[in-house]
XYZ file of C-alpha atoms in Angstrom:
451
model
C 242.446 130.700 -92.782
C 241.497 132.965 -89.592
C 237.960 133.597 -88.656
C 237.431 136.991 -87.013
C 234.618 138.070 -84.523
C 233.945 141.054 -82.461
C 233.238 138.618 -79.406
C 234.149 135.062 -78.778
C 232.398 133.553 -75.793
C 234.150 130.616 -74.116
C 231.478 128.446 -72.320
C 227.775 128.303 -73.327
C 226.207 128.508 -69.846
C 224.110 131.159 -68.371
C 226.760 133.839 -68.119
C 228.133 133.252 -71.618
C 224.561 133.043 -73.244
C 223.551 136.190 -71.550
C 226.557 138.157 -72.942
C 226.347 136.607 -76.352
C 222.808 137.381 -76.884
C 223.211 140.933 -75.659
C 226.145 141.603 -77.929
C 224.366 139.973 -80.950
C 221.457 142.354 -80.359
C 223.851 145.208 -80.776
C 225.072 144.163 -84.030
C 228.352 142.538 -83.044
C 229.645 139.291 -84.849
C 229.682 136.775 -81.971
C 230.826 133.144 -81.778
C 230.194 130.965 -78.719
C 232.579 127.950 -77.964
C 231.970 124.674 -75.690
C 233.515 121.304 -75.685
C 230.258 120.164 -73.924
C 226.549 120.365 -75.090
C 225.182 123.589 -74.983
C 223.521 124.806 -71.548
C 226.121 124.662 -68.982
C 226.194 123.231 -65.488
C 222.783 124.915 -64.314
C 220.489 123.576 -67.205
C 222.213 120.238 -67.868
C 224.282 119.187 -64.824
C 223.288 121.215 -61.938
C 220.224 123.257 -60.579
C 217.529 122.182 -62.994
C 217.997 118.576 -63.156
C 218.645 118.415 -59.500
C 215.428 120.126 -58.663
C 213.602 117.744 -61.017
C 214.780 114.607 -59.155
C 214.117 116.539 -55.828
C 210.415 116.705 -56.803
C 210.187 112.913 -56.273
C 211.878 113.406 -52.719
C 209.487 116.159 -52.078
C 206.354 113.896 -52.718
C 207.804 111.183 -50.459
C 208.565 113.775 -47.746
C 205.159 115.413 -47.848
C 203.343 111.971 -47.590
C 205.615 111.209 -44.611
C 204.951 114.495 -42.819
C 201.103 113.975 -43.355
C 201.083 110.337 -42.089
C 198.496 109.935 -39.543
C 197.216 113.516 -40.244
C 194.706 112.558 -42.872
C 197.114 110.502 -45.182
C 197.527 106.790 -44.668
C 200.854 105.338 -44.821
C 201.473 103.016 -47.747
C 204.037 101.860 -50.141
C 204.653 105.162 -51.693
C 208.163 104.858 -53.251
C 210.323 106.574 -55.803
C 210.714 104.765 -59.083
C 214.272 106.084 -59.880
C 214.424 105.078 -63.429
C 211.142 106.947 -64.230
C 212.299 109.800 -62.177
C 215.464 110.017 -64.219
C 213.456 109.806 -67.461
C 211.363 112.624 -66.295
C 214.524 114.615 -65.693
C 215.763 113.682 -69.109
C 212.711 114.837 -70.783
C 213.767 118.387 -69.908
C 217.601 118.194 -70.103
C 217.907 116.249 -73.449
C 216.150 119.028 -75.273
C 218.238 121.782 -73.864
C 221.333 121.847 -76.126
C 219.497 121.820 -79.488
C 217.073 124.595 -78.083
C 219.915 126.748 -77.112
C 221.844 126.290 -80.323
C 218.758 126.941 -82.445
C 218.207 130.339 -80.594
C 221.774 131.345 -81.078
C 221.546 130.366 -84.828
C 218.650 132.680 -85.192
C 220.386 135.516 -83.767
C 223.264 134.988 -86.192
C 225.714 133.832 -83.505
C 228.336 131.235 -84.739
C 227.991 128.116 -82.778
C 231.450 126.245 -82.340
C 232.101 122.998 -80.651
C 235.146 121.654 -79.216
C 237.986 122.706 -76.739
C 239.338 126.232 -77.087
C 242.837 127.525 -76.067
C 244.557 130.907 -76.414
C 247.352 131.303 -78.853
C 247.924 135.091 -78.223
C 246.266 137.899 -76.405
C 243.261 137.888 -78.814
C 243.696 134.706 -80.899
C 242.460 131.279 -80.094
C 242.638 127.833 -81.468
C 239.109 126.019 -81.378
C 239.610 122.509 -82.272
C 241.938 123.289 -84.983
C 240.280 126.463 -86.161
C 242.167 129.835 -86.047
C 240.019 132.410 -84.398
C 240.702 136.250 -83.984
C 238.565 138.150 -81.530
C 237.900 141.823 -80.775
C 236.868 140.755 -77.218
C 236.813 137.401 -75.341
C 234.634 136.323 -72.551
C 235.710 133.635 -70.412
C 232.525 132.003 -68.947
C 233.648 128.368 -68.671
C 232.146 127.760 -65.286
C 233.624 125.130 -62.690
C 234.204 121.524 -62.565
C 234.530 119.073 -59.426
C 237.544 119.429 -57.393
C 240.039 116.599 -57.508
C 239.883 114.742 -54.341
C 243.570 114.226 -54.524
C 243.622 110.678 -52.624
C 244.459 107.371 -53.768
C 241.490 105.730 -55.502
C 239.943 109.122 -56.258
C 239.089 107.979 -59.840
C 236.740 105.438 -58.203
C 234.413 108.230 -57.020
C 231.534 109.642 -59.008
C 231.017 113.255 -59.580
C 227.723 115.127 -59.527
C 227.344 115.039 -63.263
C 227.490 111.084 -63.293
C 225.067 110.933 -60.284
C 222.503 112.981 -62.302
C 222.855 110.242 -64.853
C 222.343 107.088 -62.758
C 219.884 104.834 -64.249
C 219.590 102.899 -61.003
C 220.141 104.278 -57.408
C 222.722 102.164 -55.390
C 221.632 100.931 -51.956
C 224.694 102.458 -50.004
C 226.120 105.857 -50.830
C 228.880 107.813 -49.350
C 229.070 111.590 -50.126
C 232.384 113.183 -49.603
C 232.139 116.793 -48.462
C 229.371 118.604 -46.745
C 228.620 121.316 -49.219
C 225.584 121.822 -51.430
C 226.204 118.998 -53.827
C 226.506 116.287 -51.105
C 223.784 117.591 -48.896
C 221.266 118.136 -51.718
C 221.856 114.709 -53.250
C 221.996 112.913 -49.859
C 218.574 114.300 -49.158
C 217.204 113.084 -52.536
C 219.046 109.703 -52.145
C 217.615 109.162 -48.734
C 214.038 109.757 -49.664
C 214.577 107.244 -52.473
C 215.535 104.655 -49.928
C 219.248 104.673 -50.157
C 221.581 104.259 -46.967
C 223.367 107.575 -47.037
C 226.544 108.701 -45.251
C 227.724 112.248 -45.364
C 231.632 112.414 -44.675
C 232.989 115.952 -44.100
C 236.098 117.178 -42.667
C 234.574 120.165 -41.047
C 232.666 120.403 -37.627
C 229.410 120.561 -39.668
C 228.240 120.697 -43.190
C 226.973 123.501 -45.040
C 229.535 125.972 -43.659
C 228.236 128.930 -45.529
C 224.977 128.767 -43.546
C 223.943 129.664 -40.198
C 225.426 127.155 -37.729
C 222.354 127.131 -35.527
C 220.039 126.394 -38.490
C 222.535 123.803 -39.721
C 222.634 121.958 -36.610
C 218.883 121.692 -36.519
C 218.858 120.403 -40.069
C 221.548 117.825 -39.351
C 219.491 116.595 -36.474
C 216.383 116.388 -38.501
C 218.383 114.516 -41.279
C 219.534 112.002 -38.811
C 215.879 111.382 -37.998
C 215.274 110.220 -41.492
C 218.104 107.788 -41.458
C 220.998 109.873 -42.755
C 224.414 109.306 -41.273
C 227.086 112.174 -40.690
C 230.723 111.525 -40.180
C 232.001 114.998 -39.261
C 235.670 115.988 -38.676
C 236.387 113.098 -41.083
C 239.178 113.363 -43.606
C 239.072 111.202 -46.747
C 242.288 109.145 -47.027
C 241.473 107.042 -50.030
C 238.976 104.832 -51.714
C 239.577 101.260 -52.471
C 237.614 98.574 -54.372
C 237.035 95.448 -52.380
C 235.171 92.946 -54.272
C 231.787 94.318 -54.907
C 232.248 97.143 -52.280
C 233.853 100.509 -52.458
C 235.362 101.403 -49.206
C 236.105 104.955 -48.208
C 238.933 105.029 -45.800
C 238.587 108.029 -43.363
C 240.358 109.494 -40.373
C 239.240 111.531 -37.379
C 241.360 112.905 -34.677
C 244.179 110.469 -35.974
C 241.981 107.481 -35.685
C 241.234 105.536 -39.028
C 237.929 104.031 -39.900
C 236.120 102.801 -42.953
C 232.726 103.002 -44.622
C 231.681 100.493 -47.241
C 229.420 101.653 -49.984
C 228.149 100.717 -53.393
C 228.838 104.429 -54.621
C 231.064 107.102 -53.517
C 230.283 110.637 -54.637
C 232.700 113.440 -54.866
C 230.968 116.406 -53.312
C 234.130 118.178 -52.069
C 233.488 121.536 -53.927
C 234.275 122.924 -57.322
C 237.094 124.840 -59.070
C 237.207 127.244 -62.067
C 237.359 125.194 -65.395
C 240.238 127.308 -66.789
C 243.189 124.999 -66.845
C 243.126 124.010 -70.517
C 242.727 127.497 -71.752
C 246.346 128.391 -71.986
C 245.757 131.690 -70.210
C 249.449 132.605 -69.951
C 249.674 132.799 -73.672
C 246.951 135.481 -73.584
C 248.544 137.355 -70.708
C 245.603 136.709 -68.576
C 246.188 136.776 -64.908
C 244.291 134.043 -62.860
C 244.553 132.187 -59.550
C 242.714 129.309 -57.772
C 239.429 131.334 -57.611
C 239.423 132.004 -61.426
C 240.400 134.869 -63.742
C 241.682 137.940 -61.957
C 239.305 140.788 -63.026
C 238.585 144.598 -62.251
C 235.301 145.527 -60.806
C 234.101 145.978 -64.302
C 234.883 142.265 -65.010
C 237.744 143.009 -67.355
C 240.974 141.067 -67.072
C 243.655 143.026 -64.865
C 246.303 142.124 -67.604
C 244.548 141.789 -70.835
C 241.954 144.754 -71.609
C 240.413 142.527 -74.387
C 239.307 139.826 -72.168
C 236.503 139.722 -69.700
C 235.404 136.974 -67.328
C 231.960 136.284 -65.677
C 230.322 133.727 -63.788
C 232.133 130.853 -61.816
C 235.178 131.175 -63.873
C 235.753 134.856 -62.637
C 237.432 135.719 -59.331
C 234.690 138.044 -58.058
C 232.885 138.729 -54.785
C 229.704 137.102 -56.232
C 228.785 133.634 -54.962
C 228.857 130.845 -57.546
C 225.094 130.943 -58.321
C 223.283 130.913 -61.605
C 221.470 134.304 -61.155
C 224.747 135.826 -60.239
C 226.277 134.412 -63.504
C 223.451 135.956 -65.464
C 223.886 139.205 -63.805
C 227.678 139.161 -64.334
C 227.103 138.308 -67.949
C 224.950 141.404 -68.351
C 227.480 143.566 -66.645
C 230.464 142.291 -68.880
C 228.441 142.632 -72.133
C 227.454 146.268 -71.096
C 230.994 147.258 -70.357
C 232.258 145.561 -73.516
C 229.716 147.747 -75.631
C 229.672 150.926 -73.822
C 233.000 151.057 -71.835
C 233.612 150.418 -68.154
C 230.478 151.971 -66.519
C 228.781 148.907 -64.729
C 229.788 146.938 -61.816
C 228.041 143.979 -60.370
C 225.583 144.508 -57.518
C 225.604 141.608 -54.961
C 223.319 143.000 -52.471
C 220.519 140.832 -51.271
C 221.482 137.699 -53.309
C 219.681 134.776 -51.663
C 221.674 131.369 -51.581
C 219.752 128.166 -50.852
C 220.704 124.746 -50.422
C 217.629 122.505 -51.504
C 217.647 119.895 -48.691
C 214.541 118.877 -47.180
C 213.521 121.210 -45.850
C 215.674 123.876 -47.710
C 218.059 126.172 -45.788
C 218.687 129.763 -47.031
C 221.071 132.655 -46.305
C 220.946 136.320 -47.367
C 223.409 138.793 -46.414
C 225.423 138.884 -43.299
C 226.003 136.122 -40.742
C 225.179 136.786 -37.095
C 228.996 136.930 -36.328
C 229.663 139.260 -39.342
C 226.705 141.566 -38.243
C 228.070 141.825 -34.688
C 231.462 143.007 -35.609
C 232.206 146.814 -35.283
C 230.091 149.378 -33.418
C 226.703 148.457 -34.885
C 223.841 147.601 -32.586
C 221.873 144.698 -34.074
C 218.645 142.962 -33.370
C 218.536 139.232 -33.808
C 215.070 137.692 -33.979
C 215.110 133.850 -33.788
C 211.888 132.022 -34.366
C 211.166 128.274 -34.024
C 208.401 128.190 -36.736
C 207.511 124.613 -36.399
C 204.273 125.539 -34.632
C 203.265 128.367 -37.110
C 200.405 127.729 -39.211
C 202.186 127.385 -42.604
C 204.285 124.554 -41.088
C 201.506 122.741 -39.184
C 199.516 122.766 -42.287
C 201.726 120.474 -44.128
C 202.796 118.362 -40.943
C 206.358 119.785 -40.858
C 208.106 119.318 -37.419
C 211.086 121.570 -38.340
C 211.065 125.344 -39.098
C 213.512 127.978 -37.900
C 214.405 131.532 -38.907
C 216.969 134.178 -37.852
C 216.598 137.765 -39.089
C 219.097 140.384 -38.280
C 218.481 144.015 -38.525
C 220.457 147.280 -37.442
C 218.770 148.511 -34.303
C 219.201 152.177 -35.409
C 218.575 152.347 -39.095
C 216.046 149.457 -39.157
C 218.202 147.988 -42.230
C 217.883 144.309 -42.892
C 221.238 142.891 -42.489
C 220.960 139.208 -42.719
C 218.278 136.649 -43.170
C 218.575 132.807 -42.245
C 215.828 130.469 -43.079
C 215.259 126.731 -42.574
C 211.895 125.338 -43.632
C 209.644 124.003 -46.290
C 209.102 126.519 -49.134
C 211.198 128.980 -47.471
C 213.431 129.585 -50.626
C 210.290 131.178 -52.004
C 209.828 133.688 -49.012
C 213.644 134.384 -49.310
C 212.894 136.287 -52.546
C 210.843 138.835 -50.717
C 213.825 139.580 -48.409
C 216.259 139.560 -51.128
C 214.183 142.145 -53.188
C 213.848 144.394 -50.041
C 217.622 144.403 -49.423
C 218.470 145.287 -52.985
C 215.906 147.911 -52.964
C 216.772 149.605 -49.543
C 213.470 148.678 -47.862
C 213.541 148.607 -44.191
C 212.217 145.969 -41.675
C 209.299 148.146 -40.988
C 208.455 148.067 -44.698
C 208.402 144.313 -44.645
C 206.284 144.338 -41.559
C 203.627 146.500 -43.139
C 203.363 144.329 -46.306
C 199.722 142.891 -46.872
C 200.327 139.515 -48.154
C 198.215 136.833 -49.687
C 197.017 134.677 -46.956
C 197.616 131.737 -46.055
C 201.042 131.632 -47.751
C 204.469 131.240 -46.522
C 205.243 134.742 -47.748
C 202.709 136.066 -45.301
C 205.108 134.884 -42.445
C 207.731 137.291 -43.501
C 206.682 140.265 -41.181
C 206.408 137.956 -38.214
C 210.104 136.632 -38.767
C 211.232 139.962 -37.375
C 209.939 138.995 -34.011
């Protein structure tokens, strides 16, 4: 017996939830499907639990920075098991809370794997479903390392469930996952190595700021192996051994844990998209500017499973979920707006990017102003004992438009929101300079960052 819905949402993360709730409010019959507990990567396996673990590292770092400045050094350490329990106090309640909220709105909550059987029909764990529209919002999964012994590596999901923190950890890849987890683990007392095939980690961020962050990270005991390609992972007795090569020369790093932080890919392989005539590629479902499938007008995609210009960030997924829902309800009127979207890696301190890089801004005939500041001596950093702070703000010399903002410093991710709002709203550099801020706060430094 076939069940019929106006909308079936595949994936109950932030993009899917946003669209499901919006369409349910419009009176649509809606079903959501996920083989995993409801909540998606951000709430259960990513942003939120990571930030809760980071809080322990923040306290350790704050005490370290103030050592000799009024705080006596002692035996302050992270109790990993208790910190993990703190994290689970949040994450464990999320799936039931989300499911209860959906039930209250009349949304059918289905569990299990889903696959297309036709352009608007699906099989959900043996149940036949027909949909007026389908939203693919299945997110991403860790990229397969593709080397011998890859199955010996731990992924980000498993790292966030570790009951004990191993003494020696190798993080493969130099992206968000590796760098954020590495900074947490180092403050928790682990011996940390980041192995990255690139010249420097965090390639999406300003290279000058990344270099400063890496130098600072080495100072707290982190080890970096750049230009290093992973050849394989082996079990040798009690050790895991990461086999690496640099410029043709092989070397090895022994560890108790190897973490796959080599990026993520869209979680679409099991959906049988070809049966639904849904075009797709390595970056996800191929969509129009309205987030509609280019080959099946009944199918939309949003969030990390969609091949869009938006960065793979939770607020972007929410935004795309809103856009997709609006276009399903009212027709193709809305397009996503990615202006002024801040992206932050929550290392210690955090590093942020909004808008254009310096190289991108200098392309073409535009004349740009680049204001670079060493903010380590600014009051907001001296107050907390920070020895590292750096900003780079890029503006159009003729129009005063803010083109790019790059920040490295404690609590600078909060200041980034002011820049992001300004860039989305069309405010100029002079507008931000005229802002009268709460003082003393990190936000009050924004006007001075223009040089």
